[in-house]
Amino acid sequence: MRIAIISDIHANLTAFRAVLDHAKDGGAIDGLWCLGDIVGYGPHPNECIAELRSYDNKTVAGNHDLAACGKMGTEDFNEAAASAAQWTEGQLSDDARSYLENLPMTVEEGDFTFVHGSLRWPEWEYLLSGEQAQAQFELQKTPISLVGHTHLPAVCLEDEAGPPTLRPAADGERLELGDGRWIINPGGAGQPRDGDPRASYAVYDSGDASITFSRVDYDISATQKSMEEAGLSQWLIERLAYGR
Ligand code: ZN
């Protein structure tokens, strides 16, 4: 079984489709695990939700999904994110809105737990440090947790000898999961923030119990053009080109 692990699509349909094509180039995929923020920032919220739902998927809610369907206020969002959330809310079909409203905050599936931010603060904590990873491991009931939200591909293996280290994951890096306890972030599909503008995602292969990270080129200018047509913020449009 091969599963594409995708987070932070952010209504960037061009990036999402490039990731799916790349995943399928490596062999058939049997489903998607999505770690939230399907919408927000980008120009194609309904289309991204429809694309996701066309696959066998397990999906958790992100803060932008909650904001777009009115379940979370935008007081703590920056101005561009808040105005993008309002724009998204106005675009959503009734069906898409009710899909977002009903997403769970966490999912456990076999050896995996999915959550957008962290187990102690699912919709909001940016899991960026070894200290935060330790707190996550303490709450984690399965060997592996998959997180998103930071838009940074990252990996942490629990170390019984000392505090864990959370480190960036490289393009093409393959993890053999073995008996370890892990926290894994596939990075941002629709708005990478590690300085590499290529879409980021990972594939879980149950055959050899591995996870492989990948970066994928996509037509950034096509997404930017759609964002301009939608009247989305210039800052959000520009940052796609820098991966920040
Ligand atoms: Zn996000």
mmCIF file of N, CA, C and O and ligand atoms in Angstrom, residues 8 10 36-37 41 63-64 116 149-151 191 193, ligand 1:
data_model
loop_
_atom_site.group_PDB
_atom_site.id
_atom_site.type_symbol
_atom_site.label_atom_id
_atom_site.label_comp_id
_atom_site.label_asym_id
_atom_site.label_seq_id
_atom_site.Cartn_x
_atom_site.Cartn_y
_atom_site.Cartn_z
ATOM 1 N N ASP A 8 -1.150 21.187 4.220
ATOM 2 C CA ASP A 8 -1.109 22.604 3.841
ATOM 3 C C ASP A 8 -1.182 22.812 2.325
ATOM 4 O O ASP A 8 -0.324 23.455 1.730
ATOM 5 N N HIS A 10 -3.582 24.500 0.988
ATOM 6 C CA HIS A 10 -3.893 25.934 0.912
ATOM 7 C C HIS A 10 -4.493 26.363 -0.416
ATOM 8 O O HIS A 10 -4.102 27.388 -0.993
ATOM 9 N N GLY A 36 -4.392 18.728 7.039
ATOM 10 C CA GLY A 36 -5.123 19.978 7.289
ATOM 11 C C GLY A 36 -4.625 21.177 6.517
ATOM 12 O O GLY A 36 -3.604 21.133 5.827
ATOM 13 N N ASP A 37 -5.400 22.273 6.635
ATOM 14 C CA ASP A 37 -5.220 23.478 5.812
ATOM 15 C C ASP A 37 -5.328 23.126 4.322
ATOM 16 O O ASP A 37 -4.425 23.401 3.525
ATOM 17 N N TYR A 41 -5.454 31.058 1.801
ATOM 18 C CA TYR A 41 -4.357 31.647 1.019
ATOM 19 C C TYR A 41 -4.545 31.514 -0.495
ATOM 20 O O TYR A 41 -4.318 32.450 -1.229
ATOM 21 N N ASN A 63 -6.133 25.059 11.075
ATOM 22 C CA ASN A 63 -6.707 26.339 11.509
ATOM 23 C C ASN A 63 -7.383 27.093 10.368
ATOM 24 O O ASN A 63 -8.431 27.718 10.555
ATOM 25 N N HIS A 64 -6.819 27.018 9.165
ATOM 26 C CA HIS A 64 -7.436 27.735 8.034
ATOM 27 C C HIS A 64 -8.754 27.083 7.605
ATOM 28 O O HIS A 64 -9.660 27.792 7.141
ATOM 29 N N HIS A 116 -2.983 18.450 12.836
ATOM 30 C CA HIS A 116 -2.431 19.572 12.058
ATOM 31 C C HIS A 116 -1.221 20.198 12.754
ATOM 32 O O HIS A 116 -0.128 20.278 12.191
ATOM 33 N N HIS A 149 1.251 22.197 9.460
ATOM 34 C CA HIS A 149 1.128 23.538 10.033
ATOM 35 C C HIS A 149 2.362 24.423 9.866
ATOM 36 O O HIS A 149 2.243 25.610 9.602
ATOM 37 N N THR A 150 3.576 23.871 10.042
ATOM 38 C CA THR A 150 4.773 24.720 9.919
ATOM 39 C C THR A 150 5.160 24.959 8.464
ATOM 40 O O THR A 150 5.929 25.866 8.178
ATOM 41 N N HIS A 151 4.671 24.113 7.564
ATOM 42 C CA HIS A 151 5.053 24.162 6.140
ATOM 43 C C HIS A 151 6.547 23.861 5.961
ATOM 44 O O HIS A 151 7.159 24.309 4.996
ATOM 45 N N GLN A 191 2.185 25.836 -0.048
ATOM 46 C CA GLN A 191 2.874 27.084 0.300
ATOM 47 C C GLN A 191 4.103 26.751 1.155
ATOM 48 O O GLN A 191 4.135 26.972 2.356
ATOM 49 N N ARG A 193 7.641 26.863 3.073
ATOM 50 C CA ARG A 193 8.229 28.009 3.788
ATOM 51 C C ARG A 193 9.674 27.781 4.190
ATOM 52 O O ARG A 193 10.185 28.454 5.077
HETATM 53 ZN ZN ZN B 1 -0.964 26.026 6.797
#
